[in-house]
């Protein structure tokens, strides 16, 4: 059979047209398909591939533990403990609202608060629900098997010494990076580098396969500090006790090892608990010993004496008449001593702490020379101890020193220093005239350089020893069985051009004086609540020095250089001194002029 219209012209034209139409449609359709396929598989391949992978492949960090910080004897001061961070996928969690009350309860928040937080990030797939969480608590939360809840390993810092070392160590943030103090200074060393691994995760966020290691984790390195935790404890205890006893507002103590510049202790009040620092006022977190400056008052006099001895015009026994206990300077400004010390000598300017005596020496010297000496001892420059935020203090340039400045700077007013700078400068005297950069790392080389003739340094130490003798104001700094050299200071607080009836009480000293091993500086602000009462450095700060150094000598097993036979076998071997036999070369070879002068 033939088709009904076979062989008949005219009709097939219609058919052909229809065939063409169909063909065209087919060609167009398949072209479109090819174009679409090329578009998907060639042109936009990467985009779709990535989109697909992103549904499953994830680069996730591998947390590394931060290095431990040890004290010089291997005691842990900052340790990282493993914790978990619980996170959730807001989209998924919001899709299962019936699970939210259970989750909220496990997290210890209200369902409303949790829902609110999830809604804020409803278009995201990641939200930290709670961190840090200790590993056991994290396990309990995960055991609820709530879709869209997972956990991630992290580390959190713990400081076993709490407030005692808080300022020195500083602290880390929630991501375990150093924020302040030595944690910040040595962050690169301590932190290590978190690794990255590529994994396949299922819809619930659980890792189902490790694909590859993108970057190997590099754990943080440990750090051994110069700090001696035992000395740090004693210093903290004694400073805090003195501040409470005298109703003072703040204070610091710095202890340096003279032989190598290592910081053995660095304490401040007020302090804070670094394990719960959220509650601490920012002012409590300052490491005042390196960040805060004060006018050093009379603790500056030994450096004026260095300049005087260097000038060749003065010797330890050169007479100076301080009568009548005050002096009007060329500019018309009158300075004074606490009382009239009469005719004394250079040594007794230190013993008695005569402002007039110091100013008279200063008047005979050029401002350039005095500036040079102070600058050589490190004033006006950061000590270089490496502590973040260290202040350089302020030493005005010599060309702005008129007669008034020259006089007042000679006894410690018109310049400002940090307790750390003061300790460094005293350590240079103690170290035979070599100024050494202080440092916080045990065994590091802290560079030093000669700043003054060792003979002059020795002469000044001998003068400083008289301060802690029967004629000086620093007897309370004495340490049983050791010779002590040091200087007291009581300075009125400078406020807006004038001086308030608020005081800083200072003591800076070294022990044993015959061969100094440690230098200590004690600064206490506003004893007596800033309202008078007892405030002399010799009464407030010197006893702290005595108690701490007494313990430090014992802890470091330093050989005594002044054995008190009188005490041998005595039940009371503590720091409280009874009558003390004078050191072999004491008193210095001059009469006590003071007794000859009517007071
Ligand atoms: C002082 C000052 C203030 C600043 C004075 C202390 C000056 C001064 C202007 C009066 C208490 C006081 C530039 S005193 O440190 O002389 O530590 O054991 O604050 O003199 O001119 O009611 N220190 N201190 N001076 N100012 N300007 C003595 C001395 C010192 C002692 C005591 C007694 C001052 C023995 C201080 C101490 O050596």
XYZ file of C-alpha atoms and ligand atoms in Angstrom:
637
model
C 0.000 0.000 0.000
C 1.031 3.440 -0.883
C 0.287 6.300 1.302
C -2.884 8.102 0.347
C -1.116 11.174 -0.973
C 1.961 9.507 -2.469
C 3.034 10.946 -5.823
C 0.652 13.851 -5.702
C 2.287 17.227 -6.123
C 1.261 20.208 -3.992
C 0.465 18.306 -0.850
C 4.096 17.331 -0.141
C 5.080 21.025 -0.102
C 2.966 21.449 2.925
C 4.505 18.388 4.439
C 8.028 19.565 3.700
C 7.339 22.860 5.343
C 6.142 21.034 8.399
C 9.174 18.774 8.297
C 11.449 21.771 8.107
C 9.669 23.322 11.011
C 10.128 20.233 13.113
C 13.733 19.990 12.028
C 14.382 23.587 12.921
C 12.821 23.095 16.316
C 14.997 20.028 16.866
C 18.136 21.792 15.703
C 17.414 24.795 17.870
C 16.582 22.667 20.862
C 19.691 20.559 20.574
C 21.834 23.645 19.963
C 20.381 25.125 23.083
C 21.209 21.933 24.950
C 24.759 21.917 23.628
C 25.172 25.580 24.477
C 23.781 24.957 27.941
C 26.020 21.921 28.381
C 29.081 23.844 27.235
C 28.083 26.686 29.509
C 27.700 24.406 32.506
C 30.596 22.063 31.881
C 33.147 24.358 30.292
C 32.373 28.033 30.756
C 30.923 27.962 34.284
C 32.456 24.656 35.336
C 34.558 26.118 38.146
C 31.670 27.992 39.614
C 29.439 24.937 39.815
C 32.253 22.666 40.890
C 33.072 25.033 43.723
C 29.458 25.401 44.687
C 29.141 21.648 44.817
C 32.325 21.123 46.769
C 31.346 23.831 49.159
C 28.373 21.786 50.167
C 30.721 19.101 51.401
C 34.396 20.147 51.363
C 35.570 22.416 54.127
C 38.943 23.795 55.195
C 38.940 23.642 58.951
C 41.581 24.920 61.346
C 43.530 22.524 63.540
C 43.939 24.307 66.871
C 47.428 24.326 68.336
C 48.324 24.677 71.954
C 50.050 27.926 73.004
C 53.486 27.461 74.563
C 53.723 27.216 78.339
C 55.402 30.069 80.220
C 57.687 28.900 83.028
C 59.477 30.765 85.773
C 63.270 30.473 85.975
C 62.987 27.277 88.029
C 60.525 25.540 85.728
C 57.355 26.428 87.623
C 54.428 26.891 85.219
C 53.143 30.472 85.114
C 50.811 30.324 82.093
C 49.421 27.075 80.722
C 47.006 26.275 77.928
C 44.234 23.859 78.731
C 42.076 22.235 76.055
C 38.542 23.544 75.783
C 35.756 23.124 73.262
C 33.886 25.773 71.316
C 30.277 24.809 70.682
C 28.962 26.177 67.404
C 25.730 25.852 65.510
C 24.204 26.267 62.062
C 21.435 28.872 62.532
C 19.533 27.800 59.400
C 19.341 24.242 60.557
C 18.602 25.031 64.166
C 15.754 27.338 63.216
C 14.342 24.548 61.071
C 13.966 22.417 64.206
C 12.409 24.842 66.695
C 11.280 21.998 68.970
C 14.930 21.275 69.835
C 15.739 24.843 70.880
C 14.474 24.717 74.497
C 16.642 21.646 75.171
C 19.674 23.290 73.588
C 19.123 26.553 75.455
C 18.960 24.679 78.742
C 22.204 22.846 77.987
C 23.890 26.139 77.094
C 22.576 27.836 80.205
C 20.650 30.584 78.389
C 16.964 31.247 77.938
C 15.230 29.940 74.802
C 14.315 33.517 73.900
C 17.896 34.712 74.010
C 19.079 31.747 71.956
C 16.324 32.195 69.371
C 17.088 35.895 69.130
C 20.763 35.217 68.458
C 19.916 32.595 65.836
C 17.461 34.925 64.109
C 20.114 37.616 63.880
C 22.185 35.228 61.827
C 19.395 33.281 60.172
C 21.006 33.548 56.722
C 24.356 32.234 57.976
C 25.605 28.733 58.566
C 27.899 29.389 61.501
C 27.515 30.852 64.967
C 29.516 30.247 68.144
C 26.938 29.168 70.693
C 29.264 28.977 73.682
C 32.981 29.124 74.251
C 35.090 28.196 76.017
C 33.376 25.048 77.285
C 35.261 22.435 79.244
C 35.503 19.124 77.375
C 33.089 17.196 79.639
C 30.378 19.833 79.403
C 30.858 19.906 75.626
C 30.331 16.145 75.452
C 27.033 16.505 77.294
C 25.796 19.130 74.849
C 26.821 17.057 71.831
C 25.134 13.991 73.349
C 21.788 15.720 72.777
C 22.428 15.090 69.070
C 20.721 18.245 67.968
C 21.067 18.689 64.187
C 23.258 21.685 63.398
C 25.240 21.643 66.659
C 28.921 20.733 66.615
C 32.079 21.526 68.541
C 35.601 22.607 67.761
C 38.792 22.143 69.794
C 40.487 25.246 71.170
C 42.845 26.147 74.007
C 42.440 28.527 76.877
C 45.076 30.175 79.024
C 45.211 29.550 82.736
C 47.439 31.513 85.099
C 48.216 29.537 88.268
C 49.742 32.580 90.022
C 46.635 34.701 89.506
C 46.955 38.328 90.562
C 50.559 37.923 91.715
C 51.958 37.889 88.171
C 48.996 39.346 86.327
C 50.617 42.560 85.059
C 53.873 40.973 84.027
C 52.421 38.058 82.103
C 49.522 40.014 80.650
C 46.853 37.875 79.022
C 45.438 36.478 75.785
C 42.115 37.091 74.069
C 39.418 34.490 73.387
C 41.370 33.348 70.324
C 44.387 32.751 72.571
C 46.484 35.568 71.075
C 48.573 37.780 73.395
C 46.893 41.069 74.242
C 49.098 42.573 76.930
C 52.296 42.053 78.865
C 54.741 39.281 78.026
C 51.926 37.299 76.381
C 51.858 40.101 73.817
C 55.619 40.722 73.664
C 56.323 37.054 72.920
C 53.117 36.261 71.033
C 54.862 35.076 67.860
C 57.064 32.729 69.839
C 54.264 31.360 72.025
C 51.391 31.167 69.565
C 52.538 28.664 66.962
C 50.576 28.382 63.724
C 47.236 26.619 63.556
C 47.146 23.967 60.841
C 44.460 23.661 58.166
C 42.931 20.436 56.934
C 40.400 19.886 54.134
C 37.546 17.620 55.129
C 34.192 16.449 53.846
C 31.347 17.253 56.145
C 27.883 15.847 56.055
C 24.728 17.902 56.178
C 24.925 17.989 59.987
C 28.400 19.418 59.981
C 30.115 16.230 61.117
C 33.431 15.390 59.508
C 33.025 12.211 57.450
C 36.373 12.163 55.687
C 39.764 13.841 55.954
C 40.677 14.791 52.397
C 44.079 16.402 52.723
C 46.357 18.382 55.032
C 46.496 21.916 53.670
C 48.985 23.114 56.286
C 50.694 21.186 59.044
C 49.974 22.577 62.549
C 52.997 24.156 64.208
C 52.583 24.144 67.973
C 53.614 27.144 70.100
C 56.993 27.171 71.792
C 57.573 27.269 75.548
C 59.166 30.284 77.208
C 61.265 30.353 80.358
C 61.228 33.701 82.078
C 63.792 35.261 84.375
C 61.075 35.685 87.019
C 61.609 33.726 90.234
C 58.108 32.850 91.319
C 59.130 32.533 94.967
C 60.630 36.034 95.094
C 57.686 37.345 93.092
C 55.313 35.925 95.742
C 57.193 37.476 98.628
C 57.412 40.851 96.876
C 53.714 40.778 96.100
C 52.751 39.811 99.626
C 54.879 42.494 101.268
C 53.916 45.252 98.841
C 50.233 44.455 99.216
C 50.491 44.293 103.007
C 52.247 47.693 103.164
C 49.687 49.265 100.846
C 46.825 47.976 102.966
C 48.526 48.939 106.225
C 49.181 52.501 105.065
C 45.965 52.912 103.131
C 48.002 53.729 100.002
C 46.540 53.946 96.508
C 49.070 52.013 94.417
C 52.612 50.750 94.280
C 55.259 48.733 92.481
C 58.349 46.738 93.222
C 61.037 45.687 90.729
C 63.909 43.338 91.534
C 66.846 42.914 89.147
C 69.734 40.480 89.200
C 72.743 42.797 89.013
C 74.995 40.283 87.245
C 72.829 39.761 84.163
C 69.974 42.276 84.186
C 67.347 39.591 84.629
C 64.069 40.714 86.172
C 63.489 38.399 89.143
C 60.281 40.040 90.339
C 57.938 42.719 89.108
C 54.810 43.348 91.156
C 52.136 46.023 91.299
C 49.134 47.051 93.295
C 46.279 47.208 92.594
C 46.086 43.968 90.674
C 43.489 41.756 89.005
C 42.683 38.107 88.499
C 43.818 37.226 84.956
C 41.626 34.096 85.030
C 38.493 36.242 85.335
C 39.718 39.517 83.935
C 36.380 40.681 82.626
C 35.638 42.202 85.997
C 38.917 44.150 86.333
C 39.052 47.894 85.874
C 41.515 48.802 83.111
C 43.500 50.902 85.615
C 44.108 47.766 87.685
C 45.695 46.063 84.697
C 48.564 48.508 84.220
C 52.056 47.262 84.846
C 52.889 50.469 86.685
C 56.494 49.459 87.227
C 57.228 50.033 83.532
C 54.329 52.145 82.257
C 53.898 54.765 84.981
C 56.267 57.611 85.725
C 56.904 59.623 88.855
C 59.315 62.268 90.027
C 62.073 60.253 91.705
C 62.826 62.857 94.401
C 65.880 62.054 96.484
C 66.483 58.655 94.907
C 68.029 60.768 92.123
C 70.721 62.281 94.377
C 73.278 59.462 93.896
C 73.475 60.349 90.190
C 74.028 64.015 90.986
C 76.859 62.859 93.220
C 78.260 60.755 90.345
C 78.364 63.909 88.222
C 79.978 65.856 91.066
C 82.679 63.213 91.604
C 83.296 62.996 87.838
C 83.772 66.757 87.666
C 86.809 66.380 89.923
C 85.690 69.320 92.062
C 84.098 67.100 94.700
C 85.266 64.165 96.819
C 83.151 62.138 99.278
C 84.466 64.241 102.167
C 84.384 67.684 100.508
C 82.542 69.992 102.926
C 79.202 71.540 101.994
C 77.501 74.051 104.249
C 73.738 73.536 104.085
C 73.029 76.164 106.768
C 70.320 77.372 107.388
C 68.550 74.449 105.703
C 67.260 76.485 102.821
C 68.622 78.352 99.867
C 67.301 80.954 97.441
C 68.321 80.230 93.853
C 69.505 82.881 91.366
C 66.024 82.934 89.817
C 64.471 83.783 93.194
C 63.077 80.287 93.936
C 63.725 78.996 97.463
C 64.426 75.320 98.089
C 64.616 73.654 101.477
C 65.669 70.685 103.548
C 63.367 68.990 106.009
C 65.568 70.575 108.706
C 68.884 72.362 109.024
C 71.740 69.886 108.557
C 74.357 72.641 108.910
C 77.890 72.111 107.583
C 78.126 68.565 106.246
C 79.989 66.868 103.385
C 79.126 65.071 100.152
C 78.627 61.696 101.861
C 76.278 63.208 104.403
C 74.260 64.959 101.737
C 73.302 61.388 100.829
C 73.031 60.084 104.414
C 70.751 62.913 105.484
C 69.179 63.546 102.091
C 69.929 67.254 101.885
C 68.251 69.024 98.992
C 70.361 72.125 99.614
C 73.560 70.068 99.488
C 72.562 68.422 96.200
C 71.638 71.810 94.717
C 74.978 73.319 95.768
C 76.824 70.568 93.925
C 74.577 71.090 90.904
C 75.327 74.826 90.864
C 79.013 74.066 90.371
C 78.349 71.894 87.315
C 77.105 72.518 83.796
C 73.616 71.395 82.847
C 75.200 69.552 79.904
C 77.335 67.441 82.199
C 74.482 66.601 84.560
C 72.212 65.755 81.642
C 74.931 63.585 80.162
C 75.368 61.612 83.393
C 71.603 61.113 83.883
C 71.236 60.099 80.271
C 74.106 57.628 80.525
C 72.294 55.989 83.453
C 69.307 55.438 81.193
C 66.966 58.249 82.237
C 64.799 59.634 79.451
C 65.071 56.414 77.425
C 63.155 53.143 77.599
C 65.177 50.531 79.440
C 64.747 48.184 76.481
C 63.381 45.410 78.687
C 60.945 44.642 75.874
C 57.775 45.124 77.876
C 54.954 46.477 75.685
C 54.039 50.071 76.428
C 57.174 50.858 78.418
C 57.479 54.574 79.160
C 60.777 56.394 78.540
C 60.021 58.870 81.330
C 61.021 62.468 80.783
C 64.468 64.000 81.064
C 64.313 67.574 79.739
C 67.146 68.504 77.372
C 69.942 70.453 79.049
C 69.382 73.681 77.132
C 66.066 74.262 78.921
C 67.644 73.934 82.389
C 67.854 77.309 84.099
C 69.350 77.574 87.609
C 66.039 76.482 89.138
C 65.797 73.379 86.955
C 69.434 72.502 87.547
C 68.877 72.657 91.325
C 65.562 70.838 91.483
C 66.554 68.166 88.944
C 69.625 67.479 91.117
C 67.345 66.206 93.867
C 64.778 64.581 91.648
C 62.134 67.132 90.608
C 61.454 68.291 87.072
C 62.155 64.904 85.534
C 60.146 61.712 85.640
C 61.177 58.084 85.680
C 59.664 54.612 85.833
C 60.462 52.263 88.726
C 62.131 50.021 86.120
C 64.452 52.855 85.020
C 65.366 53.568 88.618
C 66.169 49.897 89.182
C 68.270 49.804 86.020
C 70.237 52.904 87.082
C 70.907 51.557 90.606
C 71.924 48.245 89.037
C 74.517 50.146 86.977
C 76.055 51.523 90.199
C 75.878 48.026 91.703
C 77.479 46.508 88.586
C 80.707 48.519 88.731
C 79.396 51.301 86.528
C 78.042 49.183 83.672
C 74.464 49.895 82.621
C 72.683 46.734 81.541
C 69.468 46.394 79.605
C 66.998 44.514 81.816
C 65.273 41.465 80.366
C 62.508 39.001 81.179
C 63.971 35.864 79.574
C 66.205 33.536 81.565
C 69.661 33.169 80.088
C 69.208 35.838 77.403
C 72.158 38.135 76.779
C 71.137 41.522 78.094
C 73.733 43.886 76.625
C 75.632 46.256 78.908
C 78.074 49.100 78.504
C 80.299 51.121 80.804
C 78.662 54.395 81.865
C 80.795 55.477 84.807
C 84.198 54.775 86.329
C 83.912 51.731 88.659
C 85.806 53.643 91.357
C 83.161 56.384 91.379
C 80.374 53.774 91.430
C 82.075 52.220 94.474
C 82.335 55.570 96.241
C 78.631 56.226 95.725
C 77.725 52.751 97.016
C 79.723 53.496 100.182
C 77.674 56.684 100.638
C 74.443 54.774 100.046
C 75.434 52.354 102.770
C 75.344 55.173 105.327
C 71.660 55.719 104.507
C 70.939 52.254 105.939
C 73.159 52.991 108.935
C 72.324 54.566 112.303
C 72.605 58.127 110.941
C 70.494 57.598 107.826
C 66.800 57.664 107.154
C 66.760 54.164 105.669
C 67.611 51.980 108.653
C 64.360 50.096 108.180
C 65.730 48.785 104.862
C 68.387 46.817 106.764
C 68.611 43.050 106.204
C 70.014 40.860 108.985
C 73.492 39.552 108.152
C 73.854 41.562 104.929
C 75.138 45.029 104.210
C 72.588 47.165 102.379
C 73.199 50.292 100.281
C 70.283 52.387 99.124
C 68.390 55.621 99.161
C 65.052 56.670 100.553
C 62.874 59.222 98.845
C 59.717 61.067 99.767
C 58.366 63.201 96.975
C 55.313 65.351 96.855
C 53.054 64.702 93.942
C 53.319 67.295 91.171
C 49.906 68.411 89.990
C 49.286 71.202 87.499
C 52.312 73.339 88.297
C 52.140 72.914 92.069
C 52.843 70.206 94.632
C 50.051 68.493 96.534
C 50.070 67.055 100.023
C 50.129 63.649 98.421
C 53.350 61.693 98.510
C 55.266 58.961 96.806
C 57.410 56.929 99.210
C 60.445 55.338 97.618
C 63.337 53.090 98.406
C 65.956 52.002 95.881
C 68.782 49.796 97.031
C 71.160 46.897 96.590
C 72.279 43.918 98.653
C 74.809 42.668 99.672
C 76.520 46.041 99.493
C 80.027 44.519 99.405
C 79.242 42.667 96.182
C 75.736 43.533 95.063
C 73.654 40.652 93.812
C 70.152 42.193 93.741
C 68.756 45.647 93.204
C 65.259 46.448 94.393
C 63.043 49.473 93.940
C 59.885 50.014 95.995
C 57.432 52.790 95.132
C 54.262 53.386 97.154
C 51.823 56.147 96.204
C 49.611 58.133 98.548
C 50.341 56.504 101.903
C 47.864 57.705 104.518
C 45.150 57.778 101.879
C 46.770 60.907 100.446
C 45.890 62.822 103.633
C 49.204 63.118 105.423
C 50.117 60.901 108.371
C 53.162 58.685 107.968
C 54.552 58.965 104.470
C 58.362 58.998 104.533
C 60.028 56.565 102.139
C 62.204 55.454 105.032
C 59.117 54.377 106.984
C 56.819 53.090 104.230
C 58.948 51.581 101.458
C 62.215 50.727 103.221
C 60.571 48.012 105.390
C 59.144 46.340 102.259
C 62.642 46.274 100.749
C 64.014 44.751 103.954
C 61.445 41.967 104.216
C 61.594 40.990 100.550
C 65.395 41.056 100.308
C 65.707 39.097 103.542
C 63.698 36.280 101.915
C 65.407 36.663 98.536
C 68.881 36.297 100.071
C 67.741 33.090 101.753
C 66.014 31.746 98.628
C 69.027 32.478 96.404
C 71.429 31.259 99.074
C 73.565 34.406 98.878
C 76.574 34.393 101.214
C 76.137 36.940 104.035
C 78.681 39.777 104.134
C 77.809 41.043 107.605
C 77.214 38.120 109.942
C 75.679 39.380 113.160
C 77.244 37.196 115.838
C 74.960 38.930 118.294
C 72.102 37.041 116.703
C 73.784 33.654 116.564
C 71.468 31.081 118.107
C 68.852 33.745 118.751
C 65.302 32.502 118.290
C 64.409 35.704 116.479
C 66.301 35.522 113.203
C 63.641 37.304 111.209
C 63.946 40.590 109.422
C 63.187 42.675 112.499
C 66.497 44.078 113.541
C 67.529 44.857 117.044
C 70.593 47.013 117.658
C 73.011 46.296 114.826
C 76.761 46.332 115.025
C 78.167 48.748 112.457
C 79.798 47.393 109.294
C 83.634 47.256 109.434
C 84.186 50.583 107.653
C 81.395 52.431 109.405
C 80.930 55.250 110.353
C 82.535 57.148 107.487
C 85.518 59.192 108.623
C 83.738 62.393 109.528
C 82.159 63.655 112.708
C 78.448 63.932 113.079
C 78.157 67.632 112.239
C 74.474 67.614 112.849
C 74.895 67.396 116.587
C 77.004 70.538 116.510
C 74.302 72.481 114.700
C 71.330 73.841 116.655
C 68.157 72.392 115.127
C 59.456 66.513 100.907
C 59.569 67.596 97.987
C 58.564 68.968 96.276
C 59.019 69.493 94.984
C 59.186 67.806 101.328
C 58.855 65.433 101.471
C 60.732 69.601 97.200
C 60.798 70.639 96.209
C 59.867 71.699 94.233
C 58.255 67.999 102.310
C 57.938 65.627 102.473
C 57.628 66.916 102.883
C 60.652 71.359 93.013
S 62.192 64.388 103.792
O 63.282 62.637 99.616
O 62.585 66.855 100.651
O 62.378 59.628 102.418
O 63.058 59.252 104.323
O 58.635 66.810 97.830
O 61.616 69.516 98.070
O 61.671 71.508 96.254
O 56.719 67.116 103.858
N 62.999 62.270 102.643
N 62.115 64.673 100.753
N 60.550 67.343 98.901
N 59.661 68.713 97.181
N 59.922 70.617 95.191
C 63.295 63.666 102.701
C 63.382 64.249 101.315
C 63.951 63.182 100.476
C 62.838 61.491 103.689
C 62.682 61.967 105.079
C 62.432 63.414 105.249
C 61.825 65.978 100.442
C 63.924 61.567 105.814
C 60.461 66.249 99.850
C 62.739 60.032 103.477
O 65.132 62.902 100.704
